[in-house]
Coordinates of C-alpha atoms in Angstrom, one line a residue:
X1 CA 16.2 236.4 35.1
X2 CA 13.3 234.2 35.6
X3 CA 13.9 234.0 39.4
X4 CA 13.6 237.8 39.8
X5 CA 10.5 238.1 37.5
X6 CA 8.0 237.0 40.6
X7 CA 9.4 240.1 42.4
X8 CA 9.3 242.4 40.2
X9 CA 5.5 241.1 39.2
X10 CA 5.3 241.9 43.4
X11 CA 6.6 245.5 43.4
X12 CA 4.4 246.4 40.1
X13 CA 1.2 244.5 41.7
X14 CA 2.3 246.9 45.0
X15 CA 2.2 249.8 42.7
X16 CA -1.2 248.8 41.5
X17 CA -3.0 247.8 44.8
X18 CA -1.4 251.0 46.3
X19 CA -2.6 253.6 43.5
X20 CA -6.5 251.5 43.7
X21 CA -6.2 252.1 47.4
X22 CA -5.8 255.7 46.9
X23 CA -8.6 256.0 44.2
X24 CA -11.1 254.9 46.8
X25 CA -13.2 257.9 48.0
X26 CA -16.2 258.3 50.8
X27 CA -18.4 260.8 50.8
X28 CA -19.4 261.7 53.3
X29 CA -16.4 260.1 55.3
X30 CA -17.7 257.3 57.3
X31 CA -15.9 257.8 60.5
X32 CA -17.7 260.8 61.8
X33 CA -20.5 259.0 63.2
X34 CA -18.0 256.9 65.6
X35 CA -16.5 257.9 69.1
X36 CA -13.5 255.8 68.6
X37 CA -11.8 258.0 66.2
X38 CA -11.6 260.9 68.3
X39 CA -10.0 259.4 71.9
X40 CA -7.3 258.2 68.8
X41 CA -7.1 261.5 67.4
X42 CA -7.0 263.2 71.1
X43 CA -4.5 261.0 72.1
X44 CA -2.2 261.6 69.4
X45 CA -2.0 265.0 70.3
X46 CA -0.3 264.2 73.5
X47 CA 3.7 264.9 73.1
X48 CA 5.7 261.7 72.5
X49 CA 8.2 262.9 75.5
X50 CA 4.7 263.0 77.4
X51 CA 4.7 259.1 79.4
X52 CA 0.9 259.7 79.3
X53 CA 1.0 259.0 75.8
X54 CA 1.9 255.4 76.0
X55 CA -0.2 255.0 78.9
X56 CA -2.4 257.6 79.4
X57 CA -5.1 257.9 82.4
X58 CA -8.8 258.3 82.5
X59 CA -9.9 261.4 81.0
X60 CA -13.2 263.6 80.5
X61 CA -11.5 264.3 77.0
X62 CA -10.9 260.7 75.4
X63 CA -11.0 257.2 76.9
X64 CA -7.4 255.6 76.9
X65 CA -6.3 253.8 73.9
X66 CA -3.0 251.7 73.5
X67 CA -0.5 253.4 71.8
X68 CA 0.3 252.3 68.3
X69 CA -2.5 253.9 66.2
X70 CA -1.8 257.6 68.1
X71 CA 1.4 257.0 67.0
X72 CA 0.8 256.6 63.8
X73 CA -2.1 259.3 63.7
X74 CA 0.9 261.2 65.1
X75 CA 2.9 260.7 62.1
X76 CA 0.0 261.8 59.6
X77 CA -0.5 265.1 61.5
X78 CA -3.2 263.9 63.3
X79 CA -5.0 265.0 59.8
X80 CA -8.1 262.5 59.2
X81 CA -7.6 262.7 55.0
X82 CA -3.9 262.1 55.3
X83 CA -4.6 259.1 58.4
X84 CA -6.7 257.1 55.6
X85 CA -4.1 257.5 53.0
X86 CA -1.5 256.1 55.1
X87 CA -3.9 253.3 56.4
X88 CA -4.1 252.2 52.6
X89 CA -0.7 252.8 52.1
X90 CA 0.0 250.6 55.3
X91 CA -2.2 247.8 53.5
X92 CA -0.5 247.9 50.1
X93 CA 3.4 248.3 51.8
X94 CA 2.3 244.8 54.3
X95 CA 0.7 242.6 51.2
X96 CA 4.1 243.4 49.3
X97 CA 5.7 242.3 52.2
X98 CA 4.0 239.4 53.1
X99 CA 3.8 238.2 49.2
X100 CA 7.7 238.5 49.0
X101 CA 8.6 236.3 52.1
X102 CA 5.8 233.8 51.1
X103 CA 7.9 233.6 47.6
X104 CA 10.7 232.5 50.2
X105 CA 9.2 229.3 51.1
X106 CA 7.7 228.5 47.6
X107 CA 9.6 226.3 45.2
X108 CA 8.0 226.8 42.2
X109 CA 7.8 229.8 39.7
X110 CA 3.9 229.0 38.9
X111 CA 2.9 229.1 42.6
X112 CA 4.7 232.5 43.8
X113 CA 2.3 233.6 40.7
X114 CA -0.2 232.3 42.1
X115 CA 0.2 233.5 46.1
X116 CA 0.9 237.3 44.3
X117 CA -2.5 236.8 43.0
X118 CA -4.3 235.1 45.9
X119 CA -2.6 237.2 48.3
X120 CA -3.4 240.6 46.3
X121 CA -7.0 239.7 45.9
X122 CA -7.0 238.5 49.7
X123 CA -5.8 241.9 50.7
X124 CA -8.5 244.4 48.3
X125 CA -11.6 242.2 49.9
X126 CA -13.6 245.0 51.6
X127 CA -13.7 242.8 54.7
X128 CA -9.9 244.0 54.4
X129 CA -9.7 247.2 52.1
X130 CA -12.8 249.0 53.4
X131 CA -11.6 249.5 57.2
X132 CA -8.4 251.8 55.3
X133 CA -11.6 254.5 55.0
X134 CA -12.6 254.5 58.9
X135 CA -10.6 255.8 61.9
X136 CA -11.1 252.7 64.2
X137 CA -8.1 250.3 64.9
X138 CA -9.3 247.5 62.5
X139 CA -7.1 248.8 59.2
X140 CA -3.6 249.1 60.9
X141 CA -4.8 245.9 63.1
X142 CA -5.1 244.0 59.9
X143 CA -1.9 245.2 58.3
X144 CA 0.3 244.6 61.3
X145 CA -1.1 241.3 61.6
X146 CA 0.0 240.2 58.3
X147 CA 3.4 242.1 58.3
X148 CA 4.0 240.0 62.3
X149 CA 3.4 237.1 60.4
X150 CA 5.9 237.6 58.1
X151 CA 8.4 238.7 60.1
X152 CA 7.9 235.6 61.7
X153 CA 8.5 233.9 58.5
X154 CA 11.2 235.4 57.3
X155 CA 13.0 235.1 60.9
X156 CA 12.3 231.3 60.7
X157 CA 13.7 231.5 57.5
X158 CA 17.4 233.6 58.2
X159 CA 17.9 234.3 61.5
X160 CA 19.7 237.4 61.1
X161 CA 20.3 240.3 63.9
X162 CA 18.0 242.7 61.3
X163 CA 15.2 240.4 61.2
X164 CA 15.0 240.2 64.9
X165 CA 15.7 243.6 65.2
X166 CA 12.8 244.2 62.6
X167 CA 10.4 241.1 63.7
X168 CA 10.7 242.9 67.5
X169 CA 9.7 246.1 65.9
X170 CA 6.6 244.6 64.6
X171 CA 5.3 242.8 67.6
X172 CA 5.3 245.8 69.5
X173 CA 4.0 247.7 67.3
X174 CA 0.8 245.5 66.8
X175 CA 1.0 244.2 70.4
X176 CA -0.2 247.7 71.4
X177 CA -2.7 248.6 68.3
X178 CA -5.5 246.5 69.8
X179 CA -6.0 245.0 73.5
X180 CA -6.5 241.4 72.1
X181 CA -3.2 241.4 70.4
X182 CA -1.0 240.4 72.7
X183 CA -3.5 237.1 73.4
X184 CA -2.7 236.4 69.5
X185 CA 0.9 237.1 69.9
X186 CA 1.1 234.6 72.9
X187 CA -0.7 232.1 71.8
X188 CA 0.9 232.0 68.7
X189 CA 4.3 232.1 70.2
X190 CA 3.5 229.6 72.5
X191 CA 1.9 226.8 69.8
X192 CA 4.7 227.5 67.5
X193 CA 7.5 227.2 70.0
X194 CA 5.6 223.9 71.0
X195 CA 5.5 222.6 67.5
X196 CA 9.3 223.3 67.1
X197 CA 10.2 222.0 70.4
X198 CA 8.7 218.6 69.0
X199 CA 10.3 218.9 65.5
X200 CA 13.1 221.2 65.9
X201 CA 14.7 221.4 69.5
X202 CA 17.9 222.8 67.4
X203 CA 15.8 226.4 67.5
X204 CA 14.7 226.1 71.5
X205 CA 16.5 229.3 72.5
X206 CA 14.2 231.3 69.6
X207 CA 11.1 229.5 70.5
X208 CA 12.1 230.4 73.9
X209 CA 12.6 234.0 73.4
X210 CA 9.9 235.2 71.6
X211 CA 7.5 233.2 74.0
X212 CA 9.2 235.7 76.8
X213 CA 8.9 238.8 74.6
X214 CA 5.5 237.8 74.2
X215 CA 4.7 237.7 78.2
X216 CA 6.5 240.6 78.6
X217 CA 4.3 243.0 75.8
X218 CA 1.2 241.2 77.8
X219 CA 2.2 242.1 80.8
X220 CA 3.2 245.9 80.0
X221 CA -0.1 245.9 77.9
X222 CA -2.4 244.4 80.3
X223 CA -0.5 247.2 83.1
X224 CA -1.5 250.4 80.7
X225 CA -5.0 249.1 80.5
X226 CA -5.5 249.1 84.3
X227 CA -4.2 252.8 83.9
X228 CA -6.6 253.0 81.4
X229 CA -9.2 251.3 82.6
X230 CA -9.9 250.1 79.5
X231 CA -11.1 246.7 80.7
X232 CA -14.2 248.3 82.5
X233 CA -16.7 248.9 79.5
X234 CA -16.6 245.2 78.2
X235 CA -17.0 243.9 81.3
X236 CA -20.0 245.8 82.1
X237 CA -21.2 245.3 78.4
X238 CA -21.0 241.1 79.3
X239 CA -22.9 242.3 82.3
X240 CA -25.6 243.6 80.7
X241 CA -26.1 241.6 77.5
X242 CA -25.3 238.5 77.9
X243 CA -25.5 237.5 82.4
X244 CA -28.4 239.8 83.3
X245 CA -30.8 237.8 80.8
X246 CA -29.9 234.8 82.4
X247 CA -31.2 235.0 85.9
X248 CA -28.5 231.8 87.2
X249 CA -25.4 234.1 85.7
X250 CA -26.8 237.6 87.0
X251 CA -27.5 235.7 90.7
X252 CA -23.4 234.6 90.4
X253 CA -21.8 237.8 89.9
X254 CA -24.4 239.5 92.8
X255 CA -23.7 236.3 95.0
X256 CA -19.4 237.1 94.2
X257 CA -19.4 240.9 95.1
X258 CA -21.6 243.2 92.8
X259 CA -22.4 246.4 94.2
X260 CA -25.6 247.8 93.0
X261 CA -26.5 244.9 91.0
X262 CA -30.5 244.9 92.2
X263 CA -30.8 249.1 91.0
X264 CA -28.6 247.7 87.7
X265 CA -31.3 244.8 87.1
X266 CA -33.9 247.3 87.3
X267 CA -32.9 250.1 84.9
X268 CA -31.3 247.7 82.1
X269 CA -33.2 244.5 82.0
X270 CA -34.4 244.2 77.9
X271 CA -31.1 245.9 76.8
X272 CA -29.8 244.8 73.5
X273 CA -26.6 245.3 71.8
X274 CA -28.3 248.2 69.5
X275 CA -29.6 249.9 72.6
X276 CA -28.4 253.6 73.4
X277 CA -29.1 253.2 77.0
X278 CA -26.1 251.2 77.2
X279 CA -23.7 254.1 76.4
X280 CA -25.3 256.4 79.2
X281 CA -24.3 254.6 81.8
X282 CA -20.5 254.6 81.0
X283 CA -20.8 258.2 82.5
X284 CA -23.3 257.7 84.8
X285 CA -21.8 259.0 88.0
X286 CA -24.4 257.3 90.4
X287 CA -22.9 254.1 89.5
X288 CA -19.8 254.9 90.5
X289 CA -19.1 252.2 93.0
X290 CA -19.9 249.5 90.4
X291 CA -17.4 251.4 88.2
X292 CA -14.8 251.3 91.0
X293 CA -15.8 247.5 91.4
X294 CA -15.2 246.7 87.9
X295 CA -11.6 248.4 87.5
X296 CA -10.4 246.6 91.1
X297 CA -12.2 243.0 90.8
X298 CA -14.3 243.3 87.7
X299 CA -12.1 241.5 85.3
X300 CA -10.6 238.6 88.0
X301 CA -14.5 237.9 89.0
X302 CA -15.3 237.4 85.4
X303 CA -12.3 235.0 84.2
X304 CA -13.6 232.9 87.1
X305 CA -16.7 232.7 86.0
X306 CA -15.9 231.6 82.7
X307 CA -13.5 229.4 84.5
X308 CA -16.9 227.7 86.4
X309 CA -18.8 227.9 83.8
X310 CA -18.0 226.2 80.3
X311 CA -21.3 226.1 78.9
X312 CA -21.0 230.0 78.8
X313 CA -17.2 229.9 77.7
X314 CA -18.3 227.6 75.0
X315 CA -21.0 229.4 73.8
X316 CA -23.1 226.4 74.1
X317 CA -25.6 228.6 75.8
X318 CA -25.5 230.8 72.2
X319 CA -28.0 229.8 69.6
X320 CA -26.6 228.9 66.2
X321 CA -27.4 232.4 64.6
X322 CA -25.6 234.0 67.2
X323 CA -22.4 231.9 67.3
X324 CA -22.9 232.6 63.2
X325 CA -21.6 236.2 64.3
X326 CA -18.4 235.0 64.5
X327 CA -17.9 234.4 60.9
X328 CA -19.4 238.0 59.8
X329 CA -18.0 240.1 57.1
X330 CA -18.3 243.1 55.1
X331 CA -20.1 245.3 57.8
X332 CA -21.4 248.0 56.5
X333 CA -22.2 250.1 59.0
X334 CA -18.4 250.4 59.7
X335 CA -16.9 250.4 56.0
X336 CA -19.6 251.9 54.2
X337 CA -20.9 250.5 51.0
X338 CA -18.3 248.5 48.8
X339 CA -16.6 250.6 46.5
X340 CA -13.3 251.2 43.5
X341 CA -11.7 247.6 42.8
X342 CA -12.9 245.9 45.7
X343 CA -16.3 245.5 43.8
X344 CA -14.1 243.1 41.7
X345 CA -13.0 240.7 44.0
X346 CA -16.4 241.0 46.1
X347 CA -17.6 238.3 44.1
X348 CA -14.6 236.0 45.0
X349 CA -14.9 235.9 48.8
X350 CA -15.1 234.3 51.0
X351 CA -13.7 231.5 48.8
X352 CA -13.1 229.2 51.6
X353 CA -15.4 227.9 54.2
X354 CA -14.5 226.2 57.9
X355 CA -15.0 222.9 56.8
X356 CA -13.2 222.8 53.2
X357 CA -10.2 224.4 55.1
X358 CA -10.6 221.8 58.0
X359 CA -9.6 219.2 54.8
X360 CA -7.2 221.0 53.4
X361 CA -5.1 221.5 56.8
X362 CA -5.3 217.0 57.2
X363 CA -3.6 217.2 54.1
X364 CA -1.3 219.1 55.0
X365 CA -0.8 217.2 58.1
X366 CA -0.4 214.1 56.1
X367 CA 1.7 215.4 54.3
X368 CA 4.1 216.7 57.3
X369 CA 4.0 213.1 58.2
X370 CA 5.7 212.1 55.1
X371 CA 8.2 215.1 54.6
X372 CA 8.4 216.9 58.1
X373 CA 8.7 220.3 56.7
X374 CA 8.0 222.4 59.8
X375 CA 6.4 225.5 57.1
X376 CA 3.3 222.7 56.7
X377 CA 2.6 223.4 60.4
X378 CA 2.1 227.1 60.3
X379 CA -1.5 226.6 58.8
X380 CA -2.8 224.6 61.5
X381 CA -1.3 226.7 64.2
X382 CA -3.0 230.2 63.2
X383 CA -6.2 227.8 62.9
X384 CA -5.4 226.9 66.3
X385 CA -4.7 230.6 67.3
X386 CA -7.8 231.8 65.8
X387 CA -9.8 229.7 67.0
X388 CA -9.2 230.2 70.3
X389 CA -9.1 234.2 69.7
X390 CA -12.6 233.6 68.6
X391 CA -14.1 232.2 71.7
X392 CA -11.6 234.9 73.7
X393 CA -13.3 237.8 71.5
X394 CA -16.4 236.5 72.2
X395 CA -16.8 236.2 75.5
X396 CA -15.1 239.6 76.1
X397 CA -17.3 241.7 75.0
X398 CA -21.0 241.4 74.1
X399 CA -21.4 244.6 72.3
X400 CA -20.4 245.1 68.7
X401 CA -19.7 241.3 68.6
X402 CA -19.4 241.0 64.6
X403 CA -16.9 243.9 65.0
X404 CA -14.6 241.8 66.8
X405 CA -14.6 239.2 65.0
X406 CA -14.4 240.2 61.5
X407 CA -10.8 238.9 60.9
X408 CA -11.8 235.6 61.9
X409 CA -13.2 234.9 58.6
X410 CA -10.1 236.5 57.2
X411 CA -8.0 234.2 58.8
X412 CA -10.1 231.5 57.2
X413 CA -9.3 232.8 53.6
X414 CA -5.6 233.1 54.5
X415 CA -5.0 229.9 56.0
X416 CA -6.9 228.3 52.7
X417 CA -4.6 229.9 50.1
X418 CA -1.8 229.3 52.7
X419 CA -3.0 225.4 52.8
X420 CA -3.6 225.1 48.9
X421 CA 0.2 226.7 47.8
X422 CA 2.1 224.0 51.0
X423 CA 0.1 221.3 49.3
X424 CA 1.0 221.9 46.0
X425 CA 4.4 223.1 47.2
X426 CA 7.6 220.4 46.1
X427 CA 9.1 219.2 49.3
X428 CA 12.5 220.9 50.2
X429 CA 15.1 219.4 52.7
X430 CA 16.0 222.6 53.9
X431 CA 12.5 223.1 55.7
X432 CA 13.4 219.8 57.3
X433 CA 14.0 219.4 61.1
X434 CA 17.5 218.9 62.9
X435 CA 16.4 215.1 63.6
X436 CA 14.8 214.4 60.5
X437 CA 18.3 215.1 58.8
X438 CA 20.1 213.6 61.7
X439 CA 18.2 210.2 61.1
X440 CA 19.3 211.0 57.1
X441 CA 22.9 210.8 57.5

């Protein structure tokens, strides 16, 4: 009886956060003012038997979005009131989730109590909660993300045809719901496979797998954004914002092959990231060959220059308020003022900073020394992960930077409550590797 009582605590605590979700009302609704809402709502319109729905083409309609989010508009009738219902259903339906295969790995009645409560309060922050009331990709991102996670878990845990069938599922679905989630999704499959090729060569073929179903999503996702040309607007935002203030960098990209670069200096030199003018040239037919220069070498010409030029990649060349974007939260002109039961747990985070969860993960690490329970890893690699998301996300766009980069403080909150319940966790032998138990015997 006692054994059940965390889940059923779960499934009422679902019940709650679901019916707060749908309490929380905007008036006016904040996602009129955006463009991004409408290439999704455009694009769901498209028939599903229609191959131009999953990669659609440039269009005077909508620009090209990936797939997932049309989808899902799709399924809500393409009806803005009934897409943000489903958005904060999505984010009550993926904390259940996530809180039940966390209970999995815990050993300890008190602490599945307290990851329902950390977790619940984690997911009703408006850094989380509030992106349920826009139409931008942020709220299904976020969900996805946490539900992929726990897939993963849960697949690491019983390695059943379902899971895989289900933890497949997942990836694809939040592979193609933003263009920088497949760079999570390899990363992470690639720093987890390494881990468990050190400590748990038994599971190879998995780590294997999902490393190759990982390429595979990039490469069918990086494919559908060439159709899309969905790379060319960040790369002329970099151009602008962040290399044509800086005479050396603007000199580099004219020196490797940028057409109309002296007419580009002349019209947008003083741009900012809050400046209007930006947006007119995306449809600025006069600058056509740039645009066509962009889409066929804009994107290889810009990884090499952050390849040559690691000041730049490490935003060493950013001062320390602007690097400071990258831990931004609550934004809002995106979510709107905070609002129902998020005003609760407003005052709660962010409870973690970088540097308290930097100590928590070496005692985690010490303790993986003593006990080699592969779970103790998982920490440190989405650190890893999203760390190196953050100087990606960075660097790839210059506009609407704090946008971007909203889940990395997120990330920081998860992986603290993630660190605190391992730590406290009682060591299990069954989280141990093949050799550890090996060298047992």
């Amino acid at each position: 009886m006692l054994k059940k009582l965390p889940h059923k605590i779960n499934l009422l605590c679902f019940v709650l956060a679901l019916f707060g979700n749908l309490m929380i009302k905007t008036e006016p609704p904040v996602w009129v003012g955006f463009g991004d809402p409408y290439d999704y709502l455009a694009q769901s319109k498209i028939p599903l038997s229609d191959k131009s729905f999953y990669s659609p083409t440039p269009d005077l309609k909508f620009n090209c979005r990936p797939f997932t989010l049309p989808l899902l508009y799709k399924i809500a009738d393409s009806d803005p009131p009934r897409i943000i219902i489903l958005q904060e259903f999505f984010n009550a339906l993926c904390t259940f989730f996530l809180v039940y295969v966390l209970m999995l790995y815990l050993n300890r009645n008190y602490l599945k109590y307290v990851a329902i409560i950390c977790i619940y309060l984690l997911m009703s922050w408006w850094n989380i909660l509030g992106w349920s009331v826009n139409l931008l990709s942020e709220s299904l991102f976020m969900s996805l993300l946490f539900a992929w996670l726990a897939s993963w878990l849960l697949l690491t845990k019983k390695r059943t045809r379902w899971y895989w069938a289900l933890h497949i599922l997942i990836t694809i679905l939040f592979s193609f719901t933003r263009d920088n989630s497949p760079y999570i999704i390899v990363l992470f499959y690639f720093t987890s496979g390494f881990a468990g090729c050190l400590w748990d060569r038994k599971q190879l073929k998995q780590y294997i797998t999902l490393f190759g179903i990982g390429i595979v999503l990039f490469i069918a996702q990086s494919y559908t954004a060439k159709i899309g040309e969905r790379n060319k607007l960040p790369v002329l935002n970099n151009i602008i914002i962040r290399m044509m203030p800086n005479k050396e960098y603007f000199q580099w990209f004219k020196d490797n092959g940028m057409p109309l670069s002296d007419r580009l200096l002349a019209n947008y030199t003083g741009a900012t990231c809050n400046d209007a003018k930006i947006y007119t040239l995306y449809h600025d037919s006069t600058y056509n060959d740039l645009y066509n220069w962009v889409n066929t070498q804009g994107t290889s010409t810009f990884i090499r220059f952050l390849l040559t030029h690691p000041k730049h990649t490490f935003l060493l060349d950013q001062t320390p308020e602007e690097r400071e974007r990258i831990f931004a939260y609550n934004l809002p002109g995106y979510t709107g003022d905070i609002t129902g039961y998020s005003k609760w747990t407003s005052f709660i985070f962010p409870l973690f900073n970088k540097w308290v969860v930097l100590l928590l993960l070496l005692c985690l690490i010490v303790k993986f020394r003593k006990h080699k329970e592969l779970i103790l890893v998982f920490p440190l690699l989405l650190m890893i992960v999203f760390t190196i998301h953050a100087l990606l996300a960075y660097n790839s766009d210059a506009l609407e930077v704090e946008r971007h980069l909203f889940i990395t403080n997120i990330m920081i909150q998860f992986v603290g409550i993630l660190s605190v319940l391992f730590i406290l966790n009682p060591s299990d032998p069954l989280f141990r590797s093949a050799e550890e138990e090996v060298a047992k015997t």
